[in-house]
Amino acid sequence: MFCQMLIFKKSQLLIRRLALLREQNKTIGFVPTMGALHDGHLVLISTAKKACDIVVASIFVNPTQFNDPEDLEKYPRTPEKDVDALLGVGCDILFFPGEEEIYPETLDLPTFDLNGLDERWEGAHRPGHFDGVAQVVYRLLEIVNPDFLFLGQKDFQQVKVVEQMLRQTDLPTVVQTVPIQRAVDGLALSSRNVRLSKRYRAIAPQIHQVLDFVKKEIGHESVSHLVALAMKRLIEAGLKPEYFAVVDPTTLQPVTQYDENKGAVIITAVWAGEVRLIDNMLVV
Ligand code: AMP
């Protein structure tokens, strides 16, 4: 089969192309990424392919969401491999902008009220991170204006923040969340996994095992006891948990007692040596 994908670096050209497609009543699905693509990203593209006529992916390592300059510098970048991977799953359009396209000097970016969703967990440990996320997603949506935005449950808090941002705009885009894709040993796929040493790659699947354990026990033991056990197991495995919590899926506030009518999400961030990993599990 002959596949082709259009690659746009300039937003104006992309906007024009998408306007033509919209005139033909094509539905547009959008998958924003920071590149270094793995199967987790590619499942987002295939899910979008099934739901939409045209799939647009973007690759942009957004500097404003990195609070640590070293993390930004070390973020893996594999553009040629990414293009092949996107072709392989039938992505129609790649938007691969430079910084000047996303943040032109004349741009007046709005700020959003993230309703405290940005202050907890990832937000508490990465100051300014979610302001950067909300603004770059807004900016990309302004350009792509898709019918559907596909986001990974892997970044659960990010999904909540983006939904909160969208409520404050006139953008018509609907968010679709795609389940977490994992390696066979349970480690959530992440662009950062390539930076794990052999030792930490072997230990890191413990994160999934501990999440699974807490999910199974959640109706039977108190939440605080389970969280303490989880922290202990992660530390004993050789990992450094930054946080481990059971939270309300809407407000992201910690829950002290599991309420099966509301459900919960178990969320964690863990240092595996020099690499910071996040993971979560829905309890429904
Ligand atoms: P990133 O390139 O890390 O910004 O991720 C781009 C998109 O891919 C986000 O919506 C992520 O939540 C999603 N994603 C990353 N890893 C996974 C995974 N293992 N499973 C599902 N979605 C993922």
PDB file of C-alpha atoms in Angstrom, residues 66-270:
ATOM      1  CA  PHE A  66       9.484  22.446  31.260  1.00  0.00           C
ATOM      2  CA  ASN A  67      10.317  23.932  34.632  1.00  0.00           C
ATOM      3  CA  ASP A  68      13.736  22.256  34.542  1.00  0.00           C
ATOM      4  CA  PRO A  69      16.021  23.415  31.687  1.00  0.00           C
ATOM      5  CA  GLU A  70      18.063  20.206  31.964  1.00  0.00           C
ATOM      6  CA  ASP A  71      14.926  18.104  31.442  1.00  0.00           C
ATOM      7  CA  LEU A  72      14.145  20.133  28.303  1.00  0.00           C
ATOM      8  CA  GLU A  73      17.666  19.715  27.008  1.00  0.00           C
ATOM      9  CA  LYS A  74      17.699  15.972  27.674  1.00  0.00           C
ATOM     10  CA  TYR A  75      14.250  15.379  26.214  1.00  0.00           C
ATOM     11  CA  PRO A  76      14.759  12.776  23.446  1.00  0.00           C
ATOM     12  CA  ARG A  77      14.345  14.000  19.874  1.00  0.00           C
ATOM     13  CA  THR A  78      14.058  11.463  17.032  1.00  0.00           C
ATOM     14  CA  PRO A  79      12.354  13.269  14.125  1.00  0.00           C
ATOM     15  CA  GLU A  80      13.287  10.885  11.266  1.00  0.00           C
ATOM     16  CA  LYS A  81      12.159   7.831  13.207  1.00  0.00           C
ATOM     17  CA  ASP A  82       8.980   9.654  14.183  1.00  0.00           C
ATOM     18  CA  VAL A  83       8.109  10.397  10.549  1.00  0.00           C
ATOM     19  CA  ASP A  84       8.523   6.690   9.655  1.00  0.00           C
ATOM     20  CA  ALA A  85       6.399   5.645  12.622  1.00  0.00           C
ATOM     21  CA  LEU A  86       3.639   8.103  11.696  1.00  0.00           C
ATOM     22  CA  LEU A  87       3.682   6.887   8.086  1.00  0.00           C
ATOM     23  CA  GLY A  88       3.407   3.335   9.393  1.00  0.00           C
ATOM     24  CA  VAL A  89       0.123   4.037  11.183  1.00  0.00           C
ATOM     25  CA  GLY A  90      -1.351   6.093   8.345  1.00  0.00           C
ATOM     26  CA  CYS A  91      -1.141   9.572   9.866  1.00  0.00           C
ATOM     27  CA  ASP A  92      -2.327  12.039   7.213  1.00  0.00           C
ATOM     28  CA  ILE A  93      -0.670  15.270   8.287  1.00  0.00           C
ATOM     29  CA  LEU A  94       2.268  16.082  10.529  1.00  0.00           C
ATOM     30  CA  PHE A  95       2.597  19.578  11.937  1.00  0.00           C
ATOM     31  CA  PHE A  96       6.231  20.086  12.883  1.00  0.00           C
ATOM     32  CA  PRO A  97       6.519  23.760  13.787  1.00  0.00           C
ATOM     33  CA  GLY A  98       9.452  25.752  15.045  1.00  0.00           C
ATOM     34  CA  GLU A  99       9.080  27.863  18.163  1.00  0.00           C
ATOM     35  CA  GLU A 100       8.405  31.026  16.138  1.00  0.00           C
ATOM     36  CA  GLU A 101       5.258  29.445  14.642  1.00  0.00           C
ATOM     37  CA  ILE A 102       3.786  28.605  18.028  1.00  0.00           C
ATOM     38  CA  TYR A 103       4.937  31.695  19.882  1.00  0.00           C
ATOM     39  CA  PRO A 104       5.312  34.525  17.341  1.00  0.00           C
ATOM     40  CA  GLU A 105       6.431  37.792  18.911  1.00  0.00           C
ATOM     41  CA  THR A 106       3.109  39.471  18.184  1.00  0.00           C
ATOM     42  CA  LEU A 107       1.097  36.752  19.911  1.00  0.00           C
ATOM     43  CA  ASP A 108      -1.053  37.636  22.881  1.00  0.00           C
ATOM     44  CA  LEU A 109      -1.705  34.320  24.617  1.00  0.00           C
ATOM     45  CA  PRO A 110      -4.660  34.111  26.994  1.00  0.00           C
ATOM     46  CA  THR A 111      -4.182  32.825  30.514  1.00  0.00           C
ATOM     47  CA  PHE A 112      -6.584  30.273  31.900  1.00  0.00           C
ATOM     48  CA  ASP A 113      -8.138  29.675  35.282  1.00  0.00           C
ATOM     49  CA  LEU A 114      -7.227  26.060  35.894  1.00  0.00           C
ATOM     50  CA  ASN A 115      -9.414  25.937  38.989  1.00  0.00           C
ATOM     51  CA  GLY A 116      -6.678  24.541  41.220  1.00  0.00           C
ATOM     52  CA  LEU A 117      -6.234  21.487  38.992  1.00  0.00           C
ATOM     53  CA  ASP A 118      -2.773  22.810  38.179  1.00  0.00           C
ATOM     54  CA  GLU A 119      -1.686  23.204  41.787  1.00  0.00           C
ATOM     55  CA  ARG A 120      -1.657  19.584  42.927  1.00  0.00           C
ATOM     56  CA  TRP A 121       0.509  16.573  42.065  1.00  0.00           C
ATOM     57  CA  GLU A 122       2.379  17.248  38.821  1.00  0.00           C
ATOM     58  CA  GLY A 123       1.644  20.948  39.221  1.00  0.00           C
ATOM     59  CA  ALA A 124       3.053  21.075  42.747  1.00  0.00           C
ATOM     60  CA  HIS A 125       6.256  19.361  41.648  1.00  0.00           C
ATOM     61  CA  ARG A 126       6.596  21.165  38.336  1.00  0.00           C
ATOM     62  CA  PRO A 127       5.670  24.840  38.925  1.00  0.00           C
ATOM     63  CA  GLY A 128       4.252  26.516  35.819  1.00  0.00           C
ATOM     64  CA  HIS A 129       4.036  23.202  33.952  1.00  0.00           C
ATOM     65  CA  PHE A 130       0.267  23.219  33.429  1.00  0.00           C
ATOM     66  CA  ASP A 131       0.097  26.888  32.450  1.00  0.00           C
ATOM     67  CA  GLY A 132       2.543  25.936  29.702  1.00  0.00           C
ATOM     68  CA  VAL A 133       0.504  22.866  28.740  1.00  0.00           C
ATOM     69  CA  ALA A 134      -2.819  24.764  28.656  1.00  0.00           C
ATOM     70  CA  GLN A 135      -1.316  27.523  26.524  1.00  0.00           C
ATOM     71  CA  VAL A 136       0.460  25.299  24.014  1.00  0.00           C
ATOM     72  CA  VAL A 137      -2.604  23.074  23.558  1.00  0.00           C
ATOM     73  CA  TYR A 138      -4.754  26.187  23.121  1.00  0.00           C
ATOM     74  CA  ARG A 139      -2.324  27.531  20.539  1.00  0.00           C
ATOM     75  CA  LEU A 140      -2.197  24.230  18.639  1.00  0.00           C
ATOM     76  CA  LEU A 141      -5.991  23.966  18.714  1.00  0.00           C
ATOM     77  CA  GLU A 142      -6.293  27.503  17.374  1.00  0.00           C
ATOM     78  CA  ILE A 143      -4.215  26.413  14.388  1.00  0.00           C
ATOM     79  CA  VAL A 144      -5.590  22.898  13.797  1.00  0.00           C
ATOM     80  CA  ASN A 145      -9.167  23.510  14.996  1.00  0.00           C
ATOM     81  CA  PRO A 146      -9.952  19.778  15.092  1.00  0.00           C
ATOM     82  CA  ASP A 147     -13.281  18.099  15.770  1.00  0.00           C
ATOM     83  CA  PHE A 148     -11.600  15.715  18.204  1.00  0.00           C
ATOM     84  CA  LEU A 149      -8.501  15.981  20.352  1.00  0.00           C
ATOM     85  CA  PHE A 150      -6.961  12.645  21.352  1.00  0.00           C
ATOM     86  CA  LEU A 151      -5.120  12.599  24.665  1.00  0.00           C
ATOM     87  CA  GLY A 152      -3.560   9.735  26.622  1.00  0.00           C
ATOM     88  CA  GLN A 153      -4.840   8.726  30.037  1.00  0.00           C
ATOM     89  CA  LYS A 154      -1.143   8.330  30.890  1.00  0.00           C
ATOM     90  CA  ASP A 155      -1.184  12.074  31.616  1.00  0.00           C
ATOM     91  CA  PHE A 156      -4.441  12.018  33.542  1.00  0.00           C
ATOM     92  CA  GLN A 157      -3.993  15.406  35.177  1.00  0.00           C
ATOM     93  CA  GLN A 158      -3.122  16.916  31.812  1.00  0.00           C
ATOM     94  CA  VAL A 159      -6.450  15.695  30.398  1.00  0.00           C
ATOM     95  CA  LYS A 160      -8.305  17.408  33.262  1.00  0.00           C
ATOM     96  CA  VAL A 161      -6.349  20.631  32.753  1.00  0.00           C
ATOM     97  CA  VAL A 162      -7.001  20.654  29.002  1.00  0.00           C
ATOM     98  CA  GLU A 163     -10.732  20.040  29.563  1.00  0.00           C
ATOM     99  CA  GLN A 164     -10.780  22.922  32.045  1.00  0.00           C
ATOM    100  CA  MET A 165      -8.966  25.167  29.542  1.00  0.00           C
ATOM    101  CA  LEU A 166     -11.415  24.196  26.772  1.00  0.00           C
ATOM    102  CA  ARG A 167     -14.405  25.153  28.912  1.00  0.00           C
ATOM    103  CA  GLN A 168     -13.071  28.719  28.886  1.00  0.00           C
ATOM    104  CA  THR A 169     -12.840  28.971  25.119  1.00  0.00           C
ATOM    105  CA  ASP A 170     -15.208  28.918  22.154  1.00  0.00           C
ATOM    106  CA  LEU A 171     -13.263  26.074  20.586  1.00  0.00           C
ATOM    107  CA  PRO A 172     -15.627  23.308  19.424  1.00  0.00           C
ATOM    108  CA  THR A 173     -13.121  20.480  19.968  1.00  0.00           C
ATOM    109  CA  VAL A 174     -14.202  17.366  21.884  1.00  0.00           C
ATOM    110  CA  VAL A 175     -11.616  15.496  23.981  1.00  0.00           C
ATOM    111  CA  GLN A 176     -11.248  11.727  23.617  1.00  0.00           C
ATOM    112  CA  THR A 177      -9.098   9.931  26.187  1.00  0.00           C
ATOM    113  CA  VAL A 178      -7.154   6.828  25.173  1.00  0.00           C
ATOM    114  CA  PRO A 179      -6.126   4.165  27.754  1.00  0.00           C
ATOM    115  CA  ILE A 180      -2.506   3.791  28.879  1.00  0.00           C
ATOM    116  CA  GLN A 181      -0.356   1.578  26.673  1.00  0.00           C
ATOM    117  CA  ARG A 182       2.135  -0.553  28.572  1.00  0.00           C
ATOM    118  CA  ALA A 183       5.151  -2.726  27.855  1.00  0.00           C
ATOM    119  CA  VAL A 184       4.535  -6.458  28.416  1.00  0.00           C
ATOM    120  CA  ASP A 185       5.990  -6.172  31.929  1.00  0.00           C
ATOM    121  CA  GLY A 186       3.504  -3.405  32.773  1.00  0.00           C
ATOM    122  CA  LEU A 187       5.728  -0.322  32.532  1.00  0.00           C
ATOM    123  CA  ALA A 188       3.728   2.537  31.017  1.00  0.00           C
ATOM    124  CA  LEU A 189       5.265   3.483  27.678  1.00  0.00           C
ATOM    125  CA  SER A 190       6.976   6.859  27.847  1.00  0.00           C
ATOM    126  CA  SER A 191       9.491   8.777  25.763  1.00  0.00           C
ATOM    127  CA  ARG A 192      11.571   8.989  28.933  1.00  0.00           C
ATOM    128  CA  ASN A 193      11.929   5.187  29.239  1.00  0.00           C
ATOM    129  CA  VAL A 194      14.885   5.198  26.822  1.00  0.00           C
ATOM    130  CA  ARG A 195      16.831   7.104  29.480  1.00  0.00           C
ATOM    131  CA  LEU A 196      16.391   4.346  32.081  1.00  0.00           C
ATOM    132  CA  SER A 197      19.531   2.378  32.939  1.00  0.00           C
ATOM    133  CA  LYS A 198      19.293  -1.414  32.701  1.00  0.00           C
ATOM    134  CA  ARG A 199      18.921  -1.630  36.469  1.00  0.00           C
ATOM    135  CA  TYR A 200      16.100   0.880  36.676  1.00  0.00           C
ATOM    136  CA  ARG A 201      14.365  -0.485  33.573  1.00  0.00           C
ATOM    137  CA  ALA A 202      14.175  -3.814  35.436  1.00  0.00           C
ATOM    138  CA  ILE A 203      12.791  -2.201  38.604  1.00  0.00           C
ATOM    139  CA  ALA A 204      10.402   0.301  37.006  1.00  0.00           C
ATOM    140  CA  PRO A 205       7.552  -2.218  36.281  1.00  0.00           C
ATOM    141  CA  GLN A 206       7.067  -2.312  40.066  1.00  0.00           C
ATOM    142  CA  ILE A 207       5.179   0.958  39.648  1.00  0.00           C
ATOM    143  CA  HIS A 208       2.457  -0.832  37.711  1.00  0.00           C
ATOM    144  CA  GLN A 209       2.446  -3.766  40.142  1.00  0.00           C
ATOM    145  CA  VAL A 210       1.965  -1.438  43.104  1.00  0.00           C
ATOM    146  CA  LEU A 211      -0.847   0.448  41.324  1.00  0.00           C
ATOM    147  CA  ASP A 212      -2.495  -2.878  40.566  1.00  0.00           C
ATOM    148  CA  PHE A 213      -2.136  -4.007  44.174  1.00  0.00           C
ATOM    149  CA  VAL A 214      -3.749  -0.822  45.515  1.00  0.00           C
ATOM    150  CA  LYS A 215      -6.570  -1.086  42.979  1.00  0.00           C
ATOM    151  CA  LYS A 216      -7.347  -4.656  44.081  1.00  0.00           C
ATOM    152  CA  GLU A 217      -7.288  -3.801  47.786  1.00  0.00           C
ATOM    153  CA  ILE A 218      -9.050  -0.475  47.646  1.00  0.00           C
ATOM    154  CA  GLY A 219     -12.477  -1.553  48.890  1.00  0.00           C
ATOM    155  CA  HIS A 220     -10.995  -3.696  51.680  1.00  0.00           C
ATOM    156  CA  GLU A 221      -8.298  -1.589  53.367  1.00  0.00           C
ATOM    157  CA  SER A 222      -8.228   2.087  54.333  1.00  0.00           C
ATOM    158  CA  VAL A 223      -6.862   4.418  51.665  1.00  0.00           C
ATOM    159  CA  SER A 224      -4.213   5.863  53.993  1.00  0.00           C
ATOM    160  CA  HIS A 225      -2.928   2.387  54.870  1.00  0.00           C
ATOM    161  CA  LEU A 226      -2.769   1.405  51.200  1.00  0.00           C
ATOM    162  CA  VAL A 227      -0.925   4.590  50.263  1.00  0.00           C
ATOM    163  CA  ALA A 228       1.616   3.981  53.047  1.00  0.00           C
ATOM    164  CA  LEU A 229       2.082   0.371  51.884  1.00  0.00           C
ATOM    165  CA  ALA A 230       2.497   1.502  48.280  1.00  0.00           C
ATOM    166  CA  MET A 231       5.157   4.074  49.199  1.00  0.00           C
ATOM    167  CA  LYS A 232       6.999   1.438  51.239  1.00  0.00           C
ATOM    168  CA  ARG A 233       6.920  -1.104  48.399  1.00  0.00           C
ATOM    169  CA  LEU A 234       8.204   1.431  45.876  1.00  0.00           C
ATOM    170  CA  ILE A 235      11.036   2.505  48.162  1.00  0.00           C
ATOM    171  CA  GLU A 236      11.963  -1.112  48.954  1.00  0.00           C
ATOM    172  CA  ALA A 237      12.108  -1.788  45.200  1.00  0.00           C
ATOM    173  CA  GLY A 238      14.763   0.953  44.868  1.00  0.00           C
ATOM    174  CA  LEU A 239      12.514   3.708  43.511  1.00  0.00           C
ATOM    175  CA  LYS A 240      11.913   7.193  44.922  1.00  0.00           C
ATOM    176  CA  PRO A 241       8.210   8.051  44.921  1.00  0.00           C
ATOM    177  CA  GLU A 242       7.521  11.788  44.750  1.00  0.00           C
ATOM    178  CA  TYR A 243       3.834  11.281  45.399  1.00  0.00           C
ATOM    179  CA  PHE A 244       1.409   8.398  45.502  1.00  0.00           C
ATOM    180  CA  ALA A 245      -2.267   9.212  46.011  1.00  0.00           C
ATOM    181  CA  VAL A 246      -5.817   8.075  45.536  1.00  0.00           C
ATOM    182  CA  VAL A 247      -7.786  11.001  44.137  1.00  0.00           C
ATOM    183  CA  ASP A 248     -11.232  12.047  43.015  1.00  0.00           C
ATOM    184  CA  PRO A 249     -11.339  11.692  39.189  1.00  0.00           C
ATOM    185  CA  THR A 250     -12.963  15.110  38.725  1.00  0.00           C
ATOM    186  CA  THR A 251     -11.335  17.380  41.300  1.00  0.00           C
ATOM    187  CA  LEU A 252      -8.061  15.462  41.771  1.00  0.00           C
ATOM    188  CA  GLN A 253      -8.449  16.031  45.519  1.00  0.00           C
ATOM    189  CA  PRO A 254      -7.163  13.145  47.627  1.00  0.00           C
ATOM    190  CA  VAL A 255      -9.868  10.817  48.879  1.00  0.00           C
ATOM    191  CA  THR A 256      -9.741   9.347  52.358  1.00  0.00           C
ATOM    192  CA  GLN A 257     -12.400   6.766  51.678  1.00  0.00           C
ATOM    193  CA  TYR A 258     -13.164   5.034  48.421  1.00  0.00           C
ATOM    194  CA  ASP A 259     -16.647   5.776  47.112  1.00  0.00           C
ATOM    195  CA  GLU A 260     -17.610   3.376  44.325  1.00  0.00           C
ATOM    196  CA  ASN A 261     -20.255   5.760  43.025  1.00  0.00           C
ATOM    197  CA  LYS A 262     -17.592   8.341  42.265  1.00  0.00           C
ATOM    198  CA  GLY A 263     -14.703   6.020  41.408  1.00  0.00           C
ATOM    199  CA  ALA A 264     -11.115   7.116  41.931  1.00  0.00           C
ATOM    200  CA  VAL A 265      -7.764   7.405  40.222  1.00  0.00           C
ATOM    201  CA  ILE A 266      -4.533   6.177  41.748  1.00  0.00           C
ATOM    202  CA  ILE A 267      -1.757   8.489  40.621  1.00  0.00           C
ATOM    203  CA  THR A 268       1.960   8.447  41.182  1.00  0.00           C
ATOM    204  CA  ALA A 269       5.251  10.040  40.166  1.00  0.00           C
ATOM    205  CA  VAL A 270       8.404   8.105  40.846  1.00  0.00           C
TER     206      VAL A 270
END
